[in-house]
Amino acid sequence: MEIYSEKKSALWSFLDLFLTLCINAFVLKLSSVIFKGFYISSFKYALLAALVIMILNHTVKPLLKFLALPVTIITLGILYPFIDVIILKLTSAIIGSNFVIEGWFVPFFISIFISVLTVFIDAIITKCINGGK
């Protein structure tokens, strides 16, 4: 196994960020079609929600993880997706009526679905970009 750090150009970093936002927006919009109690009015608001979620994941989520650590250990990690539900609820509060998520139980499964599908799609696209490496 070869471990190295390759410095990316500014253009590649921007494209990587944009691709991640588009993938996350697509998964959010798909989730709103599949699950009841989750509504995004348009793809434009899905992109905005993806950006807000990305910002919250880098600012608020580490604090939530730290505060929830004892409960996460006691429950063997089962309640960990509720941190993602809290992030979704905060996003709903920030964006308003164009991004609505209702309840706590269904968003638990929505957050798991979003996480799994995002990783899967990101892996496929990354593999295609890297030429199957």
Short mmCIF file of N, CA, C and O in Angstrom, two decimals:
data_model
loop_
_atom_site.label_atom_id
_atom_site.label_comp_id
_atom_site.label_asym_id
_atom_site.label_seq_id
_atom_site.Cartn_x
_atom_site.Cartn_y
_atom_site.Cartn_z
N MET A 1 0.84 -1.17 0.00
CA MET A 1 0.00 0.00 0.00
C MET A 1 0.89 1.24 0.00
O MET A 1 1.76 1.37 0.82
N GLU A 2 0.60 2.12 -0.89
CA GLU A 2 1.39 3.33 -1.02
C GLU A 2 0.60 4.51 -0.48
O GLU A 2 -0.54 4.75 -0.87
N ILE A 3 1.20 5.21 0.46
CA ILE A 3 0.54 6.37 1.05
C ILE A 3 1.33 7.60 0.65
O ILE A 3 2.52 7.69 0.88
N TYR A 4 0.64 8.55 0.05
CA TYR A 4 1.30 9.78 -0.34
C TYR A 4 0.27 10.90 -0.35
O TYR A 4 -0.93 10.67 -0.39
N SER A 5 0.76 12.09 -0.33
CA SER A 5 -0.10 13.26 -0.37
C SER A 5 0.26 14.07 -1.60
O SER A 5 1.38 14.56 -1.72
N GLU A 6 -0.67 14.17 -2.49
CA GLU A 6 -0.45 14.93 -3.71
C GLU A 6 -1.16 16.26 -3.60
O GLU A 6 -2.35 16.31 -3.32
N LYS A 7 -0.44 17.33 -3.79
CA LYS A 7 -1.04 18.66 -3.70
C LYS A 7 -1.90 18.90 -4.93
O LYS A 7 -1.44 18.75 -6.06
N LYS A 8 -3.16 19.29 -4.68
CA LYS A 8 -4.08 19.54 -5.77
C LYS A 8 -4.03 21.00 -6.18
O LYS A 8 -3.79 21.88 -5.37
N SER A 9 -4.30 21.24 -7.44
CA SER A 9 -4.38 22.62 -7.91
C SER A 9 -5.68 23.25 -7.42
O SER A 9 -6.61 22.56 -7.01
N ALA A 10 -5.75 24.56 -7.47
CA ALA A 10 -6.94 25.27 -7.03
C ALA A 10 -8.15 24.91 -7.90
O ALA A 10 -9.26 24.77 -7.40
N LEU A 11 -7.92 24.72 -9.19
CA LEU A 11 -9.00 24.35 -10.09
C LEU A 11 -9.55 22.98 -9.73
O LEU A 11 -10.76 22.78 -9.68
N TRP A 12 -8.65 22.02 -9.45
CA TRP A 12 -9.11 20.68 -9.10
C TRP A 12 -9.87 20.70 -7.77
O TRP A 12 -10.88 20.02 -7.62
N SER A 13 -9.41 21.48 -6.82
CA SER A 13 -10.10 21.59 -5.53
C SER A 13 -11.50 22.16 -5.72
O SER A 13 -12.46 21.70 -5.10
N PHE A 14 -11.63 23.17 -6.58
CA PHE A 14 -12.94 23.75 -6.86
C PHE A 14 -13.85 22.73 -7.54
O PHE A 14 -15.02 22.60 -7.19
N LEU A 15 -13.30 22.01 -8.52
CA LEU A 15 -14.10 20.99 -9.21
C LEU A 15 -14.52 19.87 -8.26
O LEU A 15 -15.65 19.37 -8.34
N ASP A 16 -13.63 19.48 -7.37
CA ASP A 16 -13.94 18.46 -6.38
C ASP A 16 -15.07 18.92 -5.46
O ASP A 16 -16.01 18.17 -5.18
N LEU A 17 -15.00 20.17 -5.01
CA LEU A 17 -16.05 20.75 -4.17
C LEU A 17 -17.37 20.82 -4.93
O LEU A 17 -18.42 20.44 -4.40
N PHE A 18 -17.33 21.29 -6.16
CA PHE A 18 -18.55 21.40 -6.97
C PHE A 18 -19.17 20.03 -7.24
O PHE A 18 -20.39 19.87 -7.15
N LEU A 19 -18.34 19.05 -7.54
CA LEU A 19 -18.83 17.69 -7.78
C LEU A 19 -19.47 17.12 -6.52
O LEU A 19 -20.53 16.50 -6.58
N THR A 20 -18.83 17.34 -5.38
CA THR A 20 -19.40 16.87 -4.11
C THR A 20 -20.74 17.53 -3.83
O THR A 20 -21.69 16.86 -3.42
N LEU A 21 -20.83 18.83 -4.07
CA LEU A 21 -22.10 19.53 -3.87
C LEU A 21 -23.19 18.98 -4.79
O LEU A 21 -24.33 18.79 -4.37
N CYS A 22 -22.86 18.73 -6.05
CA CYS A 22 -23.84 18.21 -7.00
C CYS A 22 -24.30 16.80 -6.62
O CYS A 22 -25.50 16.50 -6.70
N ILE A 23 -23.37 15.96 -6.20
CA ILE A 23 -23.73 14.60 -5.77
C ILE A 23 -24.65 14.67 -4.55
O ILE A 23 -25.69 14.00 -4.51
N ASN A 24 -24.29 15.48 -3.58
CA ASN A 24 -25.11 15.61 -2.37
C ASN A 24 -26.48 16.19 -2.69
O ASN A 24 -27.49 15.74 -2.13
N ALA A 25 -26.54 17.16 -3.59
CA ALA A 25 -27.83 17.74 -3.98
C ALA A 25 -28.70 16.71 -4.68
O ALA A 25 -29.91 16.62 -4.42
N PHE A 26 -28.09 15.91 -5.56
CA PHE A 26 -28.84 14.86 -6.25
C PHE A 26 -29.40 13.84 -5.26
O PHE A 26 -30.57 13.45 -5.34
N VAL A 27 -28.58 13.43 -4.30
CA VAL A 27 -29.03 12.45 -3.30
C VAL A 27 -30.12 13.04 -2.42
O VAL A 27 -31.10 12.35 -2.10
N LEU A 28 -30.00 14.30 -2.05
CA LEU A 28 -31.05 14.95 -1.26
C LEU A 28 -32.36 15.01 -2.03
O LEU A 28 -33.43 14.72 -1.49
N LYS A 29 -32.29 15.40 -3.29
CA LYS A 29 -33.51 15.49 -4.11
C LYS A 29 -34.13 14.11 -4.30
O LYS A 29 -35.35 13.96 -4.23
N LEU A 30 -33.29 13.10 -4.54
CA LEU A 30 -33.79 11.73 -4.68
C LEU A 30 -34.45 11.27 -3.38
O LEU A 30 -35.51 10.63 -3.41
N SER A 31 -33.86 11.61 -2.26
CA SER A 31 -34.44 11.24 -0.96
C SER A 31 -35.80 11.90 -0.76
O SER A 31 -36.70 11.29 -0.19
N SER A 32 -35.93 13.13 -1.22
CA SER A 32 -37.22 13.82 -1.06
C SER A 32 -38.31 13.19 -1.93
O SER A 32 -39.48 13.28 -1.60
N VAL A 33 -37.90 12.55 -3.02
CA VAL A 33 -38.87 11.87 -3.88
C VAL A 33 -39.28 10.54 -3.25
O VAL A 33 -40.45 10.15 -3.29
N ILE A 34 -38.35 9.85 -2.64
CA ILE A 34 -38.59 8.51 -2.11
C ILE A 34 -39.32 8.55 -0.76
O ILE A 34 -40.26 7.78 -0.54
N PHE A 35 -38.91 9.42 0.14
CA PHE A 35 -39.43 9.41 1.51
C PHE A 35 -40.51 10.47 1.72
O PHE A 35 -40.36 11.60 1.28
N LYS A 36 -41.56 10.07 2.43
CA LYS A 36 -42.59 11.03 2.84
C LYS A 36 -42.07 11.77 4.07
O LYS A 36 -41.31 11.23 4.86
N GLY A 37 -42.48 12.99 4.23
CA GLY A 37 -42.03 13.79 5.36
C GLY A 37 -40.73 14.52 5.08
O GLY A 37 -40.15 15.13 5.98
N PHE A 38 -40.27 14.45 3.84
CA PHE A 38 -39.04 15.13 3.45
C PHE A 38 -39.31 15.79 2.12
O PHE A 38 -39.66 15.13 1.14
N TYR A 39 -39.19 17.13 2.08
CA TYR A 39 -39.57 17.88 0.88
C TYR A 39 -38.50 18.90 0.56
O TYR A 39 -38.06 19.66 1.43
N ILE A 40 -38.08 18.91 -0.71
CA ILE A 40 -37.20 19.96 -1.24
C ILE A 40 -37.90 20.49 -2.48
O ILE A 40 -38.25 19.73 -3.38
N SER A 41 -38.09 21.80 -2.54
CA SER A 41 -38.91 22.37 -3.61
C SER A 41 -38.27 22.28 -4.99
O SER A 41 -38.98 22.07 -5.97
N SER A 42 -36.95 22.43 -5.10
CA SER A 42 -36.30 22.36 -6.41
C SER A 42 -34.85 21.95 -6.25
O SER A 42 -34.33 21.89 -5.13
N PHE A 43 -34.20 21.69 -7.38
CA PHE A 43 -32.80 21.30 -7.34
C PHE A 43 -31.92 22.46 -6.86
O PHE A 43 -30.89 22.24 -6.24
N LYS A 44 -32.36 23.68 -7.14
CA LYS A 44 -31.63 24.86 -6.68
C LYS A 44 -31.55 24.86 -5.15
O LYS A 44 -30.48 25.11 -4.57
N TYR A 45 -32.66 24.54 -4.50
CA TYR A 45 -32.66 24.49 -3.03
C TYR A 45 -31.95 23.23 -2.53
O TYR A 45 -31.44 23.23 -1.41
N ALA A 46 -31.91 22.19 -3.34
CA ALA A 46 -31.12 21.02 -2.96
C ALA A 46 -29.63 21.36 -2.96
O ALA A 46 -28.88 20.92 -2.08
N LEU A 47 -29.19 22.15 -3.94
CA LEU A 47 -27.80 22.62 -3.95
C LEU A 47 -27.50 23.51 -2.75
O LEU A 47 -26.45 23.37 -2.11
N LEU A 48 -28.43 24.41 -2.44
CA LEU A 48 -28.26 25.28 -1.28
C LEU A 48 -28.21 24.44 0.01
O LEU A 48 -27.37 24.68 0.89
N ALA A 49 -29.10 23.46 0.10
CA ALA A 49 -29.12 22.59 1.28
C ALA A 49 -27.82 21.79 1.39
O ALA A 49 -27.29 21.61 2.49
N ALA A 50 -27.31 21.32 0.26
CA ALA A 50 -26.04 20.58 0.27
C ALA A 50 -24.91 21.47 0.77
O ALA A 50 -24.05 21.02 1.55
N LEU A 51 -24.91 22.73 0.38
CA LEU A 51 -23.90 23.67 0.84
C LEU A 51 -24.02 23.94 2.34
O LEU A 51 -23.04 23.92 3.08
N VAL A 52 -25.26 24.14 2.81
CA VAL A 52 -25.50 24.38 4.24
C VAL A 52 -25.10 23.16 5.05
O VAL A 52 -24.45 23.28 6.10
N ILE A 53 -25.46 21.96 4.57
CA ILE A 53 -25.09 20.73 5.27
C ILE A 53 -23.58 20.57 5.32
O ILE A 53 -23.01 20.17 6.35
N MET A 54 -22.91 20.91 4.23
CA MET A 54 -21.45 20.81 4.21
C MET A 54 -20.83 21.76 5.25
O MET A 54 -19.91 21.37 5.97
N ILE A 55 -21.35 22.96 5.34
CA ILE A 55 -20.84 23.92 6.32
C ILE A 55 -21.13 23.44 7.74
O ILE A 55 -20.26 23.49 8.62
N LEU A 56 -22.36 22.96 7.99
CA LEU A 56 -22.71 22.46 9.32
C LEU A 56 -21.89 21.23 9.70
O LEU A 56 -21.53 21.05 10.87
N ASN A 57 -21.59 20.37 8.71
CA ASN A 57 -20.79 19.18 8.99
C ASN A 57 -19.37 19.54 9.41
O ASN A 57 -18.72 18.79 10.14
N HIS A 58 -18.87 20.68 8.95
CA HIS A 58 -17.51 21.08 9.31
C HIS A 58 -17.46 21.97 10.56
O HIS A 58 -16.39 22.15 11.12
N THR A 59 -18.60 22.53 10.97
CA THR A 59 -18.59 23.43 12.12
C THR A 59 -19.33 22.85 13.33
O THR A 59 -18.76 22.74 14.41
N VAL A 60 -20.58 22.46 13.15
CA VAL A 60 -21.43 22.04 14.26
C VAL A 60 -21.27 20.54 14.57
O VAL A 60 -21.30 20.14 15.74
N LYS A 61 -21.11 19.73 13.56
CA LYS A 61 -21.09 18.28 13.75
C LYS A 61 -19.98 17.79 14.68
O LYS A 61 -20.24 16.92 15.52
N PRO A 62 -18.75 18.32 14.60
CA PRO A 62 -17.73 17.87 15.56
C PRO A 62 -18.12 18.13 17.02
O PRO A 62 -17.88 17.29 17.89
N LEU A 63 -18.77 19.25 17.27
CA LEU A 63 -19.23 19.56 18.62
C LEU A 63 -20.32 18.58 19.05
O LEU A 63 -20.32 18.08 20.18
N LEU A 64 -21.25 18.30 18.15
CA LEU A 64 -22.32 17.34 18.46
C LEU A 64 -21.75 15.95 18.72
O LEU A 64 -22.22 15.24 19.62
N LYS A 65 -20.77 15.55 17.92
CA LYS A 65 -20.13 14.25 18.14
C LYS A 65 -19.50 14.18 19.53
O LYS A 65 -19.63 13.17 20.23
N PHE A 66 -18.81 15.24 19.92
CA PHE A 66 -18.17 15.27 21.22
C PHE A 66 -19.20 15.20 22.34
O PHE A 66 -19.03 14.46 23.32
N LEU A 67 -20.28 15.97 22.22
CA LEU A 67 -21.30 15.99 23.26
C LEU A 67 -22.07 14.67 23.34
O LEU A 67 -22.51 14.27 24.42
N ALA A 68 -22.23 14.00 22.21
CA ALA A 68 -22.99 12.75 22.17
C ALA A 68 -22.13 11.52 22.38
O ALA A 68 -22.64 10.40 22.34
N LEU A 69 -20.85 11.69 22.60
CA LEU A 69 -19.94 10.55 22.73
C LEU A 69 -20.35 9.56 23.82
O LEU A 69 -20.38 8.35 23.56
N PRO A 70 -20.72 9.99 25.03
CA PRO A 70 -21.12 8.99 26.04
C PRO A 70 -22.34 8.18 25.62
O PRO A 70 -22.37 6.96 25.81
N VAL A 71 -23.34 8.85 25.05
CA VAL A 71 -24.55 8.14 24.61
C VAL A 71 -24.22 7.21 23.44
O VAL A 71 -24.74 6.10 23.36
N THR A 72 -23.35 7.65 22.56
CA THR A 72 -22.94 6.82 21.42
C THR A 72 -22.23 5.56 21.90
O THR A 72 -22.46 4.47 21.37
N ILE A 73 -21.39 5.69 22.91
CA ILE A 73 -20.69 4.52 23.44
C ILE A 73 -21.66 3.57 24.11
O ILE A 73 -21.60 2.36 23.90
N ILE A 74 -22.59 4.10 24.89
CA ILE A 74 -23.56 3.25 25.60
C ILE A 74 -24.44 2.51 24.62
O ILE A 74 -24.75 1.33 24.82
N THR A 75 -24.86 3.16 23.54
CA THR A 75 -25.76 2.53 22.57
C THR A 75 -25.01 1.80 21.46
O THR A 75 -25.62 1.34 20.50
N LEU A 76 -23.68 1.71 21.59
CA LEU A 76 -22.83 1.04 20.59
C LEU A 76 -22.97 1.65 19.20
O LEU A 76 -22.91 0.97 18.19
N GLY A 77 -23.19 2.96 19.16
CA GLY A 77 -23.22 3.68 17.90
C GLY A 77 -24.55 3.71 17.18
O GLY A 77 -24.65 4.29 16.11
N ILE A 78 -25.56 3.09 17.75
CA ILE A 78 -26.86 3.04 17.07
C ILE A 78 -27.48 4.43 16.94
O ILE A 78 -28.15 4.73 15.95
N LEU A 79 -27.25 5.28 17.91
CA LEU A 79 -27.83 6.62 17.87
C LEU A 79 -26.98 7.62 17.10
O LEU A 79 -27.34 8.79 17.01
N TYR A 80 -25.86 7.19 16.56
CA TYR A 80 -24.98 8.10 15.82
C TYR A 80 -25.68 8.78 14.64
O TYR A 80 -25.47 9.97 14.42
N PRO A 81 -26.53 8.07 13.87
CA PRO A 81 -27.22 8.77 12.76
C PRO A 81 -28.14 9.90 13.23
O PRO A 81 -28.50 10.77 12.44
N PHE A 82 -28.51 9.93 14.51
CA PHE A 82 -29.33 11.05 14.98
C PHE A 82 -28.57 12.36 14.95
O PHE A 82 -29.17 13.44 14.89
N ILE A 83 -27.24 12.30 14.96
CA ILE A 83 -26.45 13.52 14.78
C ILE A 83 -26.70 14.07 13.37
O ILE A 83 -26.86 15.28 13.19
N ASP A 84 -26.78 13.18 12.39
CA ASP A 84 -27.11 13.62 11.03
C ASP A 84 -28.53 14.15 10.94
O ASP A 84 -28.80 15.09 10.19
N VAL A 85 -29.45 13.58 11.73
CA VAL A 85 -30.82 14.07 11.76
C VAL A 85 -30.84 15.50 12.31
O VAL A 85 -31.55 16.37 11.79
N ILE A 86 -30.05 15.75 13.33
CA ILE A 86 -29.97 17.10 13.90
C ILE A 86 -29.42 18.07 12.86
O ILE A 86 -29.93 19.20 12.73
N ILE A 87 -28.43 17.64 12.09
CA ILE A 87 -27.89 18.48 11.02
C ILE A 87 -28.97 18.76 9.97
O ILE A 87 -29.12 19.90 9.50
N LEU A 88 -29.76 17.75 9.62
CA LEU A 88 -30.86 17.95 8.67
C LEU A 88 -31.91 18.91 9.23
O LEU A 88 -32.44 19.76 8.51
N LYS A 89 -32.21 18.78 10.52
CA LYS A 89 -33.18 19.68 11.16
C LYS A 89 -32.66 21.12 11.18
O LYS A 89 -33.43 22.06 10.94
N LEU A 90 -31.38 21.29 11.47
CA LEU A 90 -30.79 22.64 11.44
C LEU A 90 -30.84 23.22 10.03
O LEU A 90 -31.14 24.42 9.85
N THR A 91 -30.58 22.39 9.04
CA THR A 91 -30.65 22.84 7.65
C THR A 91 -32.07 23.28 7.31
O THR A 91 -32.27 24.30 6.65
N SER A 92 -33.05 22.51 7.77
CA SER A 92 -34.44 22.87 7.54
C SER A 92 -34.79 24.20 8.20
O SER A 92 -35.51 25.02 7.62
N ALA A 93 -34.26 24.43 9.39
CA ALA A 93 -34.51 25.70 10.08
C ALA A 93 -33.85 26.87 9.36
O ALA A 93 -34.40 27.97 9.31
N ILE A 94 -32.68 26.64 8.77
CA ILE A 94 -31.96 27.71 8.07
C ILE A 94 -32.62 28.04 6.74
O ILE A 94 -32.83 29.21 6.40
N ILE A 95 -32.97 27.01 5.96
CA ILE A 95 -33.50 27.24 4.61
C ILE A 95 -34.98 27.61 4.64
O ILE A 95 -35.43 28.42 3.83
N GLY A 96 -35.74 27.01 5.53
CA GLY A 96 -37.15 27.37 5.64
C GLY A 96 -38.07 26.43 4.91
O GLY A 96 -37.85 25.23 4.84
N SER A 97 -39.11 26.98 4.30
CA SER A 97 -40.19 26.18 3.71
C SER A 97 -39.79 25.46 2.43
O SER A 97 -40.55 24.63 1.93
N ASN A 98 -38.63 25.75 1.88
CA ASN A 98 -38.18 25.06 0.66
C ASN A 98 -37.42 23.77 0.97
O ASN A 98 -37.09 23.02 0.07
N PHE A 99 -37.13 23.53 2.23
CA PHE A 99 -36.46 22.31 2.68
C PHE A 99 -37.13 21.91 4.00
O PHE A 99 -36.87 22.50 5.04
N VAL A 100 -38.03 20.94 3.93
CA VAL A 100 -38.82 20.56 5.10
C VAL A 100 -38.55 19.11 5.44
O VAL A 100 -38.59 18.23 4.57
N ILE A 101 -38.26 18.87 6.70
CA ILE A 101 -38.08 17.50 7.19
C ILE A 101 -38.92 17.38 8.45
O ILE A 101 -38.82 18.20 9.36
N GLU A 102 -39.79 16.37 8.48
CA GLU A 102 -40.75 16.23 9.57
C GLU A 102 -40.41 15.02 10.42
O GLU A 102 -40.02 13.98 9.91
N GLY A 103 -40.63 15.16 11.73
CA GLY A 103 -40.47 14.05 12.66
C GLY A 103 -39.01 13.77 13.00
O GLY A 103 -38.11 14.54 12.66
N TRP A 104 -38.80 12.63 13.71
CA TRP A 104 -37.45 12.21 14.09
C TRP A 104 -37.16 10.78 13.64
O TRP A 104 -36.01 10.43 13.42
N PHE A 105 -38.19 9.95 13.52
CA PHE A 105 -37.97 8.54 13.20
C PHE A 105 -37.65 8.33 11.72
O PHE A 105 -36.67 7.67 11.38
N VAL A 106 -38.44 8.91 10.83
CA VAL A 106 -38.21 8.77 9.39
C VAL A 106 -36.90 9.45 8.98
O VAL A 106 -36.13 8.88 8.20
N PRO A 107 -36.59 10.64 9.50
CA PRO A 107 -35.29 11.24 9.15
C PRO A 107 -34.08 10.40 9.57
O PRO A 107 -33.02 10.50 8.98
N PHE A 108 -34.27 9.55 10.59
CA PHE A 108 -33.21 8.62 10.99
C PHE A 108 -32.84 7.73 9.80
O PHE A 108 -31.67 7.57 9.46
N PHE A 109 -33.84 7.16 9.14
CA PHE A 109 -33.60 6.30 7.98
C PHE A 109 -33.18 7.12 6.76
O PHE A 109 -32.39 6.64 5.93
N ILE A 110 -33.68 8.33 6.64
CA ILE A 110 -33.27 9.21 5.55
C ILE A 110 -31.78 9.51 5.66
O ILE A 110 -31.06 9.48 4.65
N SER A 111 -31.30 9.79 6.86
CA SER A 111 -29.88 10.11 7.03
C SER A 111 -29.00 8.91 6.70
O SER A 111 -27.93 9.06 6.10
N ILE A 112 -29.45 7.71 7.05
CA ILE A 112 -28.69 6.50 6.69
C ILE A 112 -28.69 6.33 5.17
O ILE A 112 -27.65 6.04 4.56
N PHE A 113 -29.85 6.52 4.55
CA PHE A 113 -29.97 6.40 3.09
C PHE A 113 -29.06 7.40 2.39
O PHE A 113 -28.33 7.06 1.45
N ILE A 114 -29.08 8.65 2.85
CA ILE A 114 -28.25 9.69 2.25
C ILE A 114 -26.77 9.34 2.37
O ILE A 114 -26.02 9.45 1.41
N SER A 115 -26.36 8.88 3.54
CA SER A 115 -24.95 8.54 3.76
C SER A 115 -24.49 7.41 2.85
O SER A 115 -23.44 7.51 2.21
N VAL A 116 -25.28 6.34 2.80
CA VAL A 116 -24.90 5.17 1.99
C VAL A 116 -24.88 5.52 0.51
O VAL A 116 -23.93 5.20 -0.21
N LEU A 117 -25.92 6.19 0.04
CA LEU A 117 -26.00 6.51 -1.39
C LEU A 117 -24.93 7.52 -1.81
O LEU A 117 -24.35 7.39 -2.90
N THR A 118 -24.62 8.47 -0.96
CA THR A 118 -23.57 9.44 -1.27
C THR A 118 -22.21 8.75 -1.41
O THR A 118 -21.47 9.02 -2.35
N VAL A 119 -21.89 7.85 -0.49
CA VAL A 119 -20.62 7.12 -0.56
C VAL A 119 -20.58 6.26 -1.82
O VAL A 119 -19.57 6.22 -2.53
N PHE A 120 -21.67 5.59 -2.14
CA PHE A 120 -21.74 4.72 -3.32
C PHE A 120 -21.56 5.51 -4.61
O PHE A 120 -20.73 5.16 -5.46
N ILE A 121 -22.31 6.60 -4.76
CA ILE A 121 -22.22 7.40 -5.99
C ILE A 121 -20.86 8.07 -6.10
O ILE A 121 -20.26 8.11 -7.18
N ASP A 122 -20.35 8.57 -4.97
CA ASP A 122 -19.03 9.21 -4.98
C ASP A 122 -17.95 8.21 -5.40
O ASP A 122 -17.05 8.56 -6.16
N ALA A 123 -18.05 6.99 -4.92
CA ALA A 123 -17.06 5.96 -5.30
C ALA A 123 -17.12 5.65 -6.79
O ALA A 123 -16.08 5.50 -7.44
N ILE A 124 -18.32 5.55 -7.33
CA ILE A 124 -18.47 5.26 -8.76
C ILE A 124 -17.91 6.40 -9.61
O ILE A 124 -17.15 6.17 -10.56
N ILE A 125 -18.27 7.62 -9.27
CA ILE A 125 -17.80 8.77 -10.06
C ILE A 125 -16.30 8.95 -9.93
O ILE A 125 -15.61 9.22 -10.92
N THR A 126 -15.78 8.79 -8.73
CA THR A 126 -14.35 8.92 -8.52
C THR A 126 -13.60 7.85 -9.30
O THR A 126 -12.55 8.12 -9.91
N LYS A 127 -14.14 6.65 -9.35
CA LYS A 127 -13.51 5.57 -10.11
C LYS A 127 -13.52 5.89 -11.60
O LYS A 127 -12.53 5.65 -12.30
N CYS A 128 -14.62 6.46 -12.09
CA CYS A 128 -14.69 6.82 -13.50
C CYS A 128 -13.71 7.95 -13.85
O CYS A 128 -13.08 7.92 -14.89
N ILE A 129 -13.59 8.92 -12.95
CA ILE A 129 -12.69 10.04 -13.20
C ILE A 129 -11.24 9.58 -13.19
O ILE A 129 -10.43 10.00 -14.00
N ASN A 130 -10.91 8.69 -12.26
CA ASN A 130 -9.53 8.21 -12.13
C ASN A 130 -9.19 7.12 -13.14
O ASN A 130 -8.10 6.58 -13.11
N GLY A 131 -10.11 6.78 -13.99
CA GLY A 131 -9.84 5.79 -15.04
C GLY A 131 -9.79 4.36 -14.54
O GLY A 131 -9.03 3.56 -15.03
N GLY A 132 -10.61 4.03 -13.52
CA GLY A 132 -10.68 2.66 -13.02
C GLY A 132 -9.59 2.28 -12.07
O GLY A 132 -9.40 1.10 -11.77
N LYS A 133 -8.84 3.24 -11.56
CA LYS A 133 -7.76 2.94 -10.62
C LYS A 133 -8.28 2.74 -9.24
O LYS A 133 -9.12 3.36 -8.75
#
